[in-house]
Amino acid sequence: MASTESSRAAIETQKLNLWYGTFQALFDVDLEIKPGIITSMIGPSGCGKSTFLRSVNRINERLGYVRTTGSIRVHGRDVYAPEVEIIQVRKQVGMVFQRPNPLPLSVRDNILFGARLHGEPAPKLSSSQADEIVETALQKVLLWDKVKDRLNQPAIGLSLEEQQKLCIARLLPVKPQVLLMDEPCSALDPAGTEAVEEMIWELRGDYTILIVTHNMAQARRASEECIFMLLGKVIEHSPTDELFVTPGDTRTADYIEGRYG
Amino acid sequence: MAHNAGALDRRDTAWYVDKAVEWLVFIGGISAIIFIVGIFVFIGKEGFGFILGRFDFAEFFFSPRWTPTSLTNATYGALALIVGTASVTGFAMLVSVPFSLGAAIYIAEFATGKRRETLKVLIEMLAAIPSVVWGFIGLSLMNPLIISVFNVPLGLNVLNAGIILGLMAAPIMTTIAEDALKAVPDGYREAAEALGATRWQVIRQVVLPAAKNGLVAAVLLGVGRGFGETMAVLMATGHSINIPSSIFDPVRALTATIATELGETAEGSEHYQALFALGILLFAVTFVINLTADLFVRGIKDK
């Protein structure tokens, strides 16, 4: 594999196969996801898009019965190499889940959670440093003005939209390069979806964002490249406009026209 | 076609069964209240005679002299008995809390599959061991062991009873603590792990704080178990009235005092009533402990 290629791709997989027990969920997935843009993954339920996402930060391994072959390189480094420390992978690859899952802590402590885990030279943050981290992260997700007076209240008390923004904000102090988002708007109402989508769009450029969605309209308006998966295989990967206007594969065309899925 | 008009008010067997079951279940449910009130009235009736008459607050709570059988000068100082029960229970918690919480964390957060199920069954089996068997272990196994290991004249003491009681309280504490840990939504763990937390960081910083109320309830129920335990404590404490100055001193527990003396008193006598006063004290303490534990458990659900 050419080294120039690997330095260009944010996430690059080769012959990625994945099994849950005896069930094979991914088949020879070869993908190259460009840095700094938003790439969406679409496909019917069970097509492996979430599985793919969850194998990039190796959170899949929590299940215990997952087996993976092939490689996933994040900025050129194989995250499945035997010497890799899973903690370091997760530091570089942040994840947002389907349901907002703030930790049972205050808004402020949610933001500082990751920063405290990885605060390397001085694990104890001074309170002014902490304040700055909290404000920067919340500003970035357009939440600061709404919650600045509620920083010490439990994060569970926020609205779902605010919770999901908080879940994105808490990744930022850890300084990940890649953000994985697993249907981040599926628990939100239309207004919340719009607000979170806009916010994600603002993060473009600073982070490589890979977003799984079952909502084709969302993929179309909120991503630059789009991947269509079916039954564990990548069918098509092209610029979003192209994929939706002139799909290269009849299965993609059938799916986006709503013939199945 | 087969449905006759006018059958709308028909009551078939199922209707009567339904009503009967409703009543049976209602009686079952209400009986818990009746029994509690009944026990309270019974103990109160027998004990209040003493509390209203011979009872001397200062003597009962501050004198270590429990000499109810003295013909000339019977005294009813329960201090040594209270301290006896408290010291044994306290030591038992020192033994039990780290073990139980450790076991609960292991079962809930680390063990998987068969190992997890086996451990759970074993711990439940531990809870099924009769207390007299525990007392027997204290008497015939721990006693000589403590004498030889610590080179003390007597092995029936706070240490012995504390260890035995700690082991007895461990299963219930482990089971309840494990339930509390399991009740913590998995999304919290996943979120923290995805942020790069290690297993221990997840447990320490997320799971334990989230399960705090349930864990406190587990410990309190363990304390309640310790307070009320009779047979094992009777056999392992040495059963001698004494305010202990070290864990190697024998003590006597409230429960054991009632158990051993009640059969030898004349019904309605001062001594008999004094034992019921001890019963009221025990009842009150365990009631408060269980109520507090219950409030803590409810605290989880309200969140």
Coordinates of C-alpha atoms in Angstrom, one line a residue:
Chain A
M1 CA 0.0 0.0 0.0
A2 CA 1.4 3.4 -1.0
S3 CA 2.3 5.6 1.9
T4 CA 1.1 8.7 0.2
E5 CA -2.3 7.2 0.1
S6 CA -2.4 6.3 3.8
S7 CA -1.4 9.8 4.8
R8 CA -4.2 11.2 2.8
A9 CA -7.0 9.0 4.2
A10 CA -8.3 9.7 7.7
I11 CA -9.8 6.2 7.9
E12 CA -8.6 3.5 5.6
T13 CA -9.8 -0.1 5.8
Q14 CA -8.5 -3.1 3.9
K15 CA -10.4 -6.4 3.6
L16 CA -12.2 -5.7 6.8
N17 CA -14.3 -8.7 7.9
L18 CA -16.2 -8.9 11.1
W19 CA -18.1 -11.7 12.8
Y20 CA -20.5 -11.6 15.8
G21 CA -20.0 -15.2 17.0
T22 CA -20.7 -17.1 13.8
F23 CA -22.7 -14.4 12.0
Q24 CA -20.6 -12.4 9.6
A25 CA -21.6 -8.8 9.6
L26 CA -18.9 -7.2 7.4
F27 CA -17.5 -8.6 4.1
D28 CA -14.2 -7.3 2.8
V29 CA -14.9 -3.7 3.4
D30 CA -12.4 -1.5 1.6
L31 CA -12.9 2.2 2.4
E32 CA -10.9 5.3 2.3
I33 CA -12.5 8.2 4.2
K34 CA -11.0 11.6 3.5
P35 CA -9.9 13.8 6.3
G36 CA -11.7 17.0 7.3
I37 CA -15.0 16.2 5.6
I38 CA -18.3 14.7 6.6
T39 CA -18.9 11.3 5.2
S40 CA -22.3 9.7 5.7
M41 CA -23.1 6.0 5.7
I42 CA -26.5 4.9 4.6
G43 CA -28.2 1.5 4.0
P44 CA -31.1 -0.5 5.3
S45 CA -31.2 -1.8 8.9
G46 CA -28.7 -4.5 9.5
C47 CA -26.5 -3.6 6.6
G48 CA -23.4 -3.3 8.9
K49 CA -23.1 0.5 8.9
S50 CA -23.2 0.8 12.7
T51 CA -21.0 -2.3 13.0
F52 CA -18.4 -0.6 10.8
L53 CA -18.6 2.6 12.8
R54 CA -18.2 0.7 16.0
S55 CA -15.2 -1.2 14.8
V56 CA -13.2 2.0 14.1
N57 CA -12.9 2.9 17.8
R58 CA -13.1 -0.8 18.8
I59 CA -16.1 -0.3 21.0
N60 CA -17.5 -3.4 19.4
E61 CA -15.1 -5.4 21.5
R62 CA -17.1 -4.7 24.6
L63 CA -19.5 -7.5 23.5
G64 CA -16.7 -10.0 23.8
Y65 CA -17.8 -12.3 21.0
V66 CA -16.6 -10.2 18.1
R67 CA -13.9 -11.3 15.7
T68 CA -12.3 -9.0 13.2
T69 CA -9.8 -9.6 10.3
G70 CA -8.2 -7.1 8.0
S71 CA -7.1 -3.7 9.0
I72 CA -8.4 -0.3 9.9
R73 CA -5.9 2.5 9.7
V74 CA -6.6 5.8 11.3
H75 CA -4.3 8.4 9.9
G76 CA -2.0 5.7 8.7
R77 CA -1.8 3.7 11.9
D78 CA -3.4 0.3 12.2
V79 CA -5.7 0.4 15.2
Y80 CA -5.9 -3.4 15.3
A81 CA -2.2 -3.9 15.5
P82 CA -1.3 -6.1 18.6
E83 CA 0.7 -3.5 20.4
V84 CA -2.0 -0.8 20.1
E85 CA -3.5 0.4 23.4
I86 CA -7.2 0.6 23.0
I87 CA -7.3 3.8 25.3
Q88 CA -5.1 5.6 22.8
V89 CA -7.4 4.6 19.9
R90 CA -10.4 5.9 21.7
K91 CA -8.6 9.2 22.5
Q92 CA -8.2 9.8 18.8
V93 CA -11.5 8.6 17.7
G94 CA -14.5 10.1 19.5
M95 CA -18.0 8.6 19.3
V96 CA -21.5 9.9 19.6
F97 CA -24.3 7.4 20.2
Q98 CA -27.8 7.0 19.0
R99 CA -29.4 8.0 22.3
P100 CA -27.7 10.9 24.0
N101 CA -25.8 9.3 26.9
P102 CA -24.5 12.0 29.2
L103 CA -22.8 10.6 32.2
P104 CA -24.7 10.9 35.5
L105 CA -22.6 14.0 36.4
S106 CA -23.0 17.7 36.1
V107 CA -22.8 19.4 32.7
R108 CA -19.4 20.7 33.6
D109 CA -18.1 17.3 34.8
N110 CA -19.3 15.7 31.6
I111 CA -17.2 18.0 29.6
L112 CA -14.2 17.5 31.9
F113 CA -14.5 13.8 32.1
G114 CA -12.4 13.0 29.1
A115 CA -10.0 15.9 29.7
R116 CA -9.4 14.5 33.3
L117 CA -8.8 11.0 32.0
H118 CA -6.2 12.1 29.5
G119 CA -4.8 15.2 31.1
E120 CA -1.3 14.0 30.7
P121 CA 1.4 16.1 32.4
A122 CA -0.7 17.5 35.3
P123 CA -3.7 15.3 35.9
K124 CA -5.1 17.9 38.2
L125 CA -6.6 20.8 36.2
S126 CA -6.6 24.2 37.8
S127 CA -10.1 25.5 38.0
S128 CA -9.4 28.3 35.6
Q129 CA -8.1 25.8 33.1
A130 CA -11.1 23.7 33.6
D131 CA -13.4 26.7 33.1
E132 CA -11.7 27.5 29.9
I133 CA -12.0 23.9 28.6
V134 CA -15.7 23.8 29.5
E135 CA -16.4 27.2 27.8
T136 CA -14.5 26.4 24.6
A137 CA -16.1 23.0 24.2
L138 CA -19.6 24.3 24.8
Q139 CA -19.0 27.3 22.5
K140 CA -18.0 25.0 19.8
V141 CA -21.2 23.0 19.9
L142 CA -23.3 26.3 20.2
L143 CA -24.5 25.3 23.6
W144 CA -22.6 27.8 25.9
D145 CA -25.3 30.5 26.0
K146 CA -28.0 28.0 26.8
V147 CA -26.3 26.2 29.6
K148 CA -23.7 28.6 31.1
D149 CA -26.0 29.1 34.1
R150 CA -26.6 25.4 34.6
L151 CA -23.1 24.1 34.5
N152 CA -23.3 22.5 37.9
Q153 CA -26.7 20.9 37.4
P154 CA -27.1 17.2 36.3
A155 CA -26.7 16.8 32.6
I156 CA -29.7 14.5 32.6
G157 CA -31.9 17.6 33.2
L158 CA -31.1 19.1 29.7
S159 CA -33.3 18.6 26.7
L160 CA -32.4 15.7 24.4
E161 CA -31.0 18.1 21.8
E162 CA -28.9 19.8 24.5
Q163 CA -27.8 16.4 25.8
Q164 CA -26.7 15.3 22.4
K165 CA -24.7 18.5 21.8
L166 CA -23.2 18.0 25.2
C167 CA -22.2 14.5 24.2
I168 CA -20.4 15.9 21.2
A169 CA -18.9 18.7 23.2
R170 CA -17.3 16.3 25.8
L171 CA -15.3 14.7 23.0
L172 CA -13.6 17.9 22.0
P173 CA -11.3 18.5 25.0
V174 CA -9.7 15.0 24.3
K175 CA -8.7 16.4 20.9
P176 CA -9.8 13.5 18.7
Q177 CA -9.0 13.6 15.0
V178 CA -12.0 11.6 14.0
L179 CA -15.6 11.8 15.2
L180 CA -17.9 8.8 14.7
M181 CA -21.6 9.5 15.0
D182 CA -24.1 6.7 15.1
E183 CA -27.5 8.1 14.1
P184 CA -26.9 11.1 16.3
C185 CA -30.3 12.7 15.6
S186 CA -32.6 9.7 15.7
A187 CA -33.8 10.4 19.2
L188 CA -34.4 14.1 18.5
D189 CA -37.4 16.0 17.2
P190 CA -37.2 17.8 13.8
A191 CA -36.1 21.1 15.4
G192 CA -33.5 19.3 17.5
T193 CA -32.3 17.4 14.4
E194 CA -31.9 20.6 12.5
A195 CA -29.9 22.3 15.3
V196 CA -27.6 19.3 15.8
E197 CA -27.1 18.9 12.1
E198 CA -26.1 22.5 11.7
M199 CA -23.8 22.2 14.6
I200 CA -22.1 19.1 13.1
W201 CA -21.8 21.0 9.8
E202 CA -19.9 23.7 11.7
L203 CA -17.3 21.1 12.9
R204 CA -16.4 20.2 9.4
G205 CA -12.8 20.9 8.6
D206 CA -11.6 20.6 12.1
Y207 CA -12.5 16.9 12.4
T208 CA -13.1 14.0 10.1
I209 CA -16.7 13.1 10.7
L210 CA -18.3 9.7 9.8
I211 CA -22.0 9.8 10.4
V212 CA -24.3 6.8 10.2
T213 CA -27.9 7.6 9.4
H214 CA -31.0 5.9 8.3
N215 CA -32.4 9.2 7.1
M216 CA -31.5 9.7 3.5
A217 CA -32.5 13.3 3.5
Q218 CA -30.1 13.9 6.3
A219 CA -27.3 12.2 4.4
R220 CA -28.0 14.2 1.4
R221 CA -28.0 17.6 3.0
A222 CA -25.4 17.1 5.7
S223 CA -22.6 15.2 4.1
E224 CA -20.0 15.7 1.4
E225 CA -19.4 12.1 0.6
C226 CA -21.7 9.2 1.0
I227 CA -21.3 5.4 1.4
F228 CA -24.0 3.0 0.6
M229 CA -23.9 -0.4 2.3
L230 CA -25.9 -3.5 1.8
L231 CA -25.7 -6.8 3.6
G232 CA -22.3 -6.1 5.1
K233 CA -20.7 -4.9 1.8
V234 CA -19.9 -1.5 0.5
I235 CA -21.9 -1.0 -2.7
E236 CA -20.9 2.6 -3.5
H237 CA -18.8 5.4 -2.1
S238 CA -18.9 8.7 -3.9
P239 CA -19.6 12.4 -3.5
T240 CA -23.0 12.8 -1.9
D241 CA -24.5 14.8 -4.8
E242 CA -23.3 12.3 -7.3
L243 CA -24.6 9.3 -5.3
F244 CA -28.0 10.7 -5.0
V245 CA -28.3 12.1 -8.5
T246 CA -26.5 9.6 -10.6
P247 CA -26.0 6.5 -8.5
G248 CA -23.5 4.1 -10.1
D249 CA -25.1 0.9 -8.9
T250 CA -28.7 -0.2 -9.5
R251 CA -29.0 -1.4 -5.9
T252 CA -28.1 2.2 -4.7
A253 CA -30.6 3.6 -7.1
D254 CA -33.3 1.2 -5.8
Y255 CA -32.5 2.1 -2.2
I256 CA -32.6 5.8 -2.6
E257 CA -35.7 5.6 -4.5
G258 CA -37.3 3.7 -1.6
R259 CA -37.8 0.3 -3.3
Y260 CA -36.5 -1.4 -0.2
G261 CA -35.0 -0.6 3.2
Chain B
M1 CA -74.9 -16.6 15.2
A2 CA -74.3 -18.6 18.4
H3 CA -74.0 -15.4 20.4
N4 CA -77.3 -15.0 22.2
A5 CA -78.7 -11.6 22.8
G6 CA -79.2 -10.8 26.5
A7 CA -75.9 -12.5 27.6
L8 CA -74.1 -9.3 28.3
D9 CA -74.5 -9.7 32.1
R10 CA -73.5 -13.3 32.2
R11 CA -71.0 -14.2 34.9
D12 CA -69.1 -17.4 34.0
T13 CA -66.6 -19.4 36.1
A14 CA -63.7 -17.1 35.1
W15 CA -65.5 -14.2 36.7
Y16 CA -65.8 -15.9 40.0
V17 CA -62.2 -17.2 39.9
D18 CA -61.1 -13.7 39.1
K19 CA -62.9 -12.3 42.1
A20 CA -61.8 -15.1 44.4
V21 CA -58.1 -14.6 43.4
E22 CA -58.4 -10.9 43.9
W23 CA -59.6 -11.4 47.5
L24 CA -57.0 -14.0 48.2
V25 CA -54.2 -11.8 47.0
F26 CA -55.7 -8.9 48.9
I27 CA -55.7 -10.9 52.1
G28 CA -52.1 -12.0 51.5
G29 CA -51.0 -8.4 50.9
I30 CA -52.8 -7.0 53.9
S31 CA -51.6 -9.7 56.2
A32 CA -48.1 -8.3 56.1
I33 CA -49.4 -5.2 57.7
I34 CA -51.5 -7.1 60.2
F35 CA -48.5 -9.2 61.3
I36 CA -46.2 -6.2 61.7
V37 CA -48.7 -4.4 63.8
G38 CA -49.5 -7.6 65.7
I39 CA -45.8 -8.2 66.5
F40 CA -45.4 -4.6 67.6
V41 CA -48.5 -4.7 69.8
F42 CA -47.3 -8.0 71.4
I43 CA -43.8 -6.9 72.1
G44 CA -45.1 -3.5 73.2
K45 CA -47.6 -5.0 75.6
E46 CA -45.1 -7.2 77.3
G47 CA -42.3 -4.6 77.4
F48 CA -44.2 -1.4 78.2
G49 CA -45.0 -2.6 81.7
F50 CA -41.3 -2.5 82.4
I51 CA -40.7 0.7 80.5
L52 CA -43.4 2.5 82.4
G53 CA -42.6 1.0 85.8
R54 CA -39.2 -0.3 86.8
F55 CA -37.4 1.3 83.8
D56 CA -34.7 3.8 84.5
F57 CA -33.4 5.5 81.4
A58 CA -30.0 6.2 82.8
E59 CA -29.5 2.7 84.1
F60 CA -30.8 1.0 81.0
F61 CA -28.6 2.9 78.6
F62 CA -25.6 3.8 80.6
S63 CA -25.0 1.0 83.1
P64 CA -23.2 -2.1 82.1
R65 CA -24.6 -4.0 85.0
W66 CA -27.2 -6.6 83.7
T67 CA -28.0 -8.6 86.8
P68 CA -31.7 -9.4 86.5
T69 CA -31.5 -12.6 88.5
S70 CA -30.0 -11.0 91.6
L71 CA -32.5 -11.5 94.5
T72 CA -31.5 -8.5 96.5
N73 CA -30.5 -5.9 93.9
A74 CA -31.6 -6.7 90.3
T75 CA -30.2 -4.2 87.8
Y76 CA -31.1 -3.8 84.2
G77 CA -28.2 -2.0 82.6
A78 CA -28.1 -2.8 78.9
L79 CA -25.1 -0.8 78.0
A80 CA -22.7 -3.8 77.8
L81 CA -25.2 -5.7 75.7
I82 CA -25.7 -2.7 73.3
V83 CA -21.9 -2.2 73.0
G84 CA -21.6 -6.0 72.6
T85 CA -24.0 -6.1 69.7
A86 CA -22.6 -2.9 68.2
S87 CA -19.0 -4.0 68.4
V88 CA -19.6 -7.3 66.8
T89 CA -21.8 -5.8 64.1
G90 CA -19.2 -3.0 63.5
F91 CA -16.4 -5.5 63.2
A92 CA -18.5 -7.7 60.9
M93 CA -19.0 -4.7 58.6
L94 CA -15.2 -4.2 58.4
V95 CA -14.9 -7.7 57.3
S96 CA -18.0 -7.8 55.1
V97 CA -18.1 -4.5 53.3
P98 CA -14.8 -4.8 51.3
F99 CA -15.5 -8.5 50.5
S100 CA -19.1 -7.9 49.5
L101 CA -18.5 -4.8 47.4
G102 CA -15.5 -6.5 45.8
A103 CA -17.5 -9.6 45.0
A104 CA -20.4 -7.5 43.7
I105 CA -18.1 -5.4 41.4
Y106 CA -16.4 -8.5 40.1
I107 CA -19.7 -10.3 39.4
A108 CA -21.4 -7.2 37.9
E109 CA -18.6 -5.7 35.9
F110 CA -15.9 -8.3 35.2
A111 CA -17.2 -11.9 35.3
T112 CA -19.1 -13.2 32.3
G113 CA -21.0 -16.2 31.2
K114 CA -20.6 -19.4 33.2
R115 CA -18.3 -18.0 35.8
R116 CA -20.7 -15.2 36.6
E117 CA -23.7 -17.6 37.0
T118 CA -21.7 -20.1 39.1
L119 CA -20.6 -17.3 41.5
K120 CA -24.1 -16.0 41.9
V121 CA -25.4 -19.5 42.7
L122 CA -22.6 -20.0 45.2
I123 CA -23.2 -16.8 47.0
E124 CA -26.9 -17.6 47.2
M125 CA -26.0 -20.9 48.7
L126 CA -23.8 -19.1 51.3
A127 CA -27.0 -17.3 52.3
A128 CA -28.8 -20.5 52.9
I129 CA -26.4 -21.9 55.5
P130 CA -28.3 -22.0 58.8
S131 CA -27.0 -19.7 61.4
V132 CA -26.4 -22.5 63.9
V133 CA -23.9 -24.0 61.4
W134 CA -22.1 -20.6 61.3
G135 CA -22.1 -20.6 65.1
F136 CA -20.7 -24.1 65.1
I137 CA -17.9 -23.0 62.8
G138 CA -17.2 -20.1 65.2
L139 CA -17.1 -22.4 68.2
S140 CA -15.1 -25.4 66.9
L141 CA -13.0 -24.0 64.1
M142 CA -12.4 -20.3 64.7
N143 CA -12.0 -20.6 68.4
P144 CA -8.9 -22.8 68.5
L145 CA -7.6 -21.0 65.4
I146 CA -7.8 -17.6 67.1
I147 CA -6.2 -19.0 70.3
S148 CA -3.2 -20.4 68.5
V149 CA -2.7 -17.6 65.9
F150 CA -3.0 -14.7 68.3
N151 CA -1.9 -16.5 71.4
V152 CA -4.9 -15.4 73.5
P153 CA -6.6 -17.5 76.2
L154 CA -10.0 -17.4 74.7
G155 CA -11.1 -17.5 71.0
L156 CA -14.7 -16.7 71.6
N157 CA -14.8 -12.9 71.3
V158 CA -15.5 -9.9 69.1
L159 CA -13.0 -11.0 66.5
N160 CA -14.6 -14.5 66.1
A161 CA -18.2 -13.3 66.1
G162 CA -17.3 -10.4 63.8
I163 CA -15.7 -12.6 61.2
I164 CA -18.6 -15.1 61.4
L165 CA -21.2 -12.4 61.2
G166 CA -19.3 -10.7 58.4
L167 CA -19.4 -13.9 56.3
M168 CA -23.1 -14.3 57.1
A169 CA -24.0 -10.8 56.1
A170 CA -21.8 -10.9 52.9
P171 CA -24.3 -12.8 50.7
I172 CA -27.2 -10.4 51.1
M173 CA -24.9 -7.4 50.8
T174 CA -23.3 -8.8 47.7
T175 CA -26.6 -9.7 46.0
I176 CA -28.1 -6.2 46.7
A177 CA -24.9 -4.4 45.7
E178 CA -24.7 -6.4 42.5
D179 CA -28.4 -5.5 41.7
A180 CA -27.5 -1.8 42.3
L181 CA -24.5 -2.1 39.9
K182 CA -26.5 -3.9 37.3
A183 CA -29.2 -1.2 37.5
V184 CA -26.6 1.4 36.2
P185 CA -27.5 1.8 32.5
D186 CA -24.9 0.3 30.2
G187 CA -25.0 3.5 28.1
Y188 CA -22.9 5.1 30.9
R189 CA -20.2 2.5 30.7
E190 CA -20.2 2.6 26.9
A191 CA -20.0 6.4 26.9
A192 CA -17.1 6.4 29.4
E193 CA -15.2 3.6 27.6
A194 CA -15.6 5.4 24.2
L195 CA -14.0 8.4 25.9
G196 CA -11.0 6.3 26.6
A197 CA -11.6 5.3 30.2
T198 CA -10.1 2.1 31.5
R199 CA -12.4 -0.5 33.2
W200 CA -11.4 0.7 36.6
Q201 CA -11.9 4.4 35.7
V202 CA -15.4 3.5 34.4
I203 CA -16.2 1.7 37.7
R204 CA -14.6 4.2 40.0
Q205 CA -15.8 7.4 38.3
V206 CA -19.1 6.4 36.7
V207 CA -20.6 3.1 38.0
L208 CA -20.0 3.4 41.7
P209 CA -21.3 7.0 42.0
A210 CA -24.3 6.1 40.0
A211 CA -25.0 3.1 42.2
K212 CA -24.2 4.9 45.4
N213 CA -27.7 4.7 46.9
G214 CA -28.1 1.0 46.2
L215 CA -24.7 0.3 47.7
V216 CA -25.5 2.2 50.9
A217 CA -28.8 0.2 51.1
A218 CA -26.8 -3.0 50.7
V219 CA -24.5 -2.1 53.6
L220 CA -27.4 -1.0 55.8
L221 CA -29.3 -4.3 55.2
G222 CA -26.1 -6.0 56.1
V223 CA -26.0 -4.0 59.4
G224 CA -29.6 -4.9 60.0
R225 CA -28.8 -8.6 59.5
G226 CA -25.9 -8.3 61.9
F227 CA -28.0 -6.6 64.6
G228 CA -30.7 -9.2 64.5
E229 CA -28.6 -12.3 64.2
T230 CA -28.8 -14.5 67.3
M231 CA -27.6 -18.0 67.3
A232 CA -24.2 -17.6 65.6
V233 CA -23.5 -14.6 67.8
L234 CA -24.5 -16.4 70.9
M235 CA -22.1 -19.3 70.1
A236 CA -19.1 -17.2 68.9
T237 CA -19.1 -14.2 71.2
G238 CA -18.3 -16.0 74.5
H239 CA -21.6 -14.7 75.9
S240 CA -20.2 -12.8 78.8
I241 CA -21.3 -9.4 79.9
N242 CA -18.4 -7.1 79.2
I243 CA -17.5 -3.8 77.7
P244 CA -14.8 -4.9 75.3
S245 CA -11.5 -3.1 75.3
S246 CA -10.0 -5.1 72.4
I247 CA -11.3 -7.4 69.7
F248 CA -10.1 -10.3 71.8
D249 CA -12.6 -9.6 74.6
P250 CA -15.7 -11.7 74.8
V251 CA -19.0 -9.9 74.7
R252 CA -22.7 -10.6 74.9
A253 CA -25.3 -9.5 72.3
L254 CA -28.8 -8.2 72.9
T255 CA -30.3 -11.0 70.8
A256 CA -28.4 -13.7 72.6
T257 CA -29.5 -12.4 76.0
I258 CA -33.1 -12.6 75.1
A259 CA -32.7 -16.1 73.6
T260 CA -31.0 -17.5 76.6
E261 CA -32.8 -15.8 79.4
L262 CA -36.4 -15.7 78.2
G263 CA -37.1 -19.4 78.8
E264 CA -36.0 -19.1 82.4
T265 CA -38.1 -16.2 83.5
A266 CA -41.6 -16.3 85.0
E267 CA -44.1 -14.8 82.5
G268 CA -44.9 -11.3 83.5
S269 CA -42.0 -10.9 85.9
E270 CA -39.8 -7.8 85.9
H271 CA -37.0 -9.8 84.2
Y272 CA -39.4 -11.1 81.6
Q273 CA -40.6 -7.6 80.8
A274 CA -37.1 -6.2 80.8
L275 CA -36.2 -8.8 78.1
F276 CA -39.1 -7.5 76.0
A277 CA -37.8 -4.0 76.5
L278 CA -34.5 -5.2 74.9
G279 CA -36.7 -6.6 72.1
I280 CA -38.4 -3.2 71.6
L281 CA -34.9 -1.6 71.3
L282 CA -33.8 -4.2 68.8
F283 CA -37.0 -3.9 66.9
A284 CA -36.7 -0.1 66.8
V285 CA -33.1 -0.2 65.6
T286 CA -33.6 -2.7 62.9
F287 CA -36.8 -1.0 61.8
V288 CA -35.0 2.3 61.4
I289 CA -32.1 0.6 59.6
N290 CA -34.4 -1.2 57.1
L291 CA -36.5 1.9 56.6
T292 CA -33.4 4.0 55.8
A293 CA -32.2 1.3 53.4
D294 CA -35.6 1.3 51.8
L295 CA -35.5 5.1 51.4
F296 CA -32.0 4.8 49.8
V297 CA -33.3 2.2 47.3
R298 CA -36.2 4.4 46.4
G299 CA -33.8 7.2 45.9
I300 CA -32.4 5.3 42.9
K301 CA -35.7 4.9 41.3
D302 CA -36.7 8.6 41.7
K303 CA -33.6 9.7 39.7

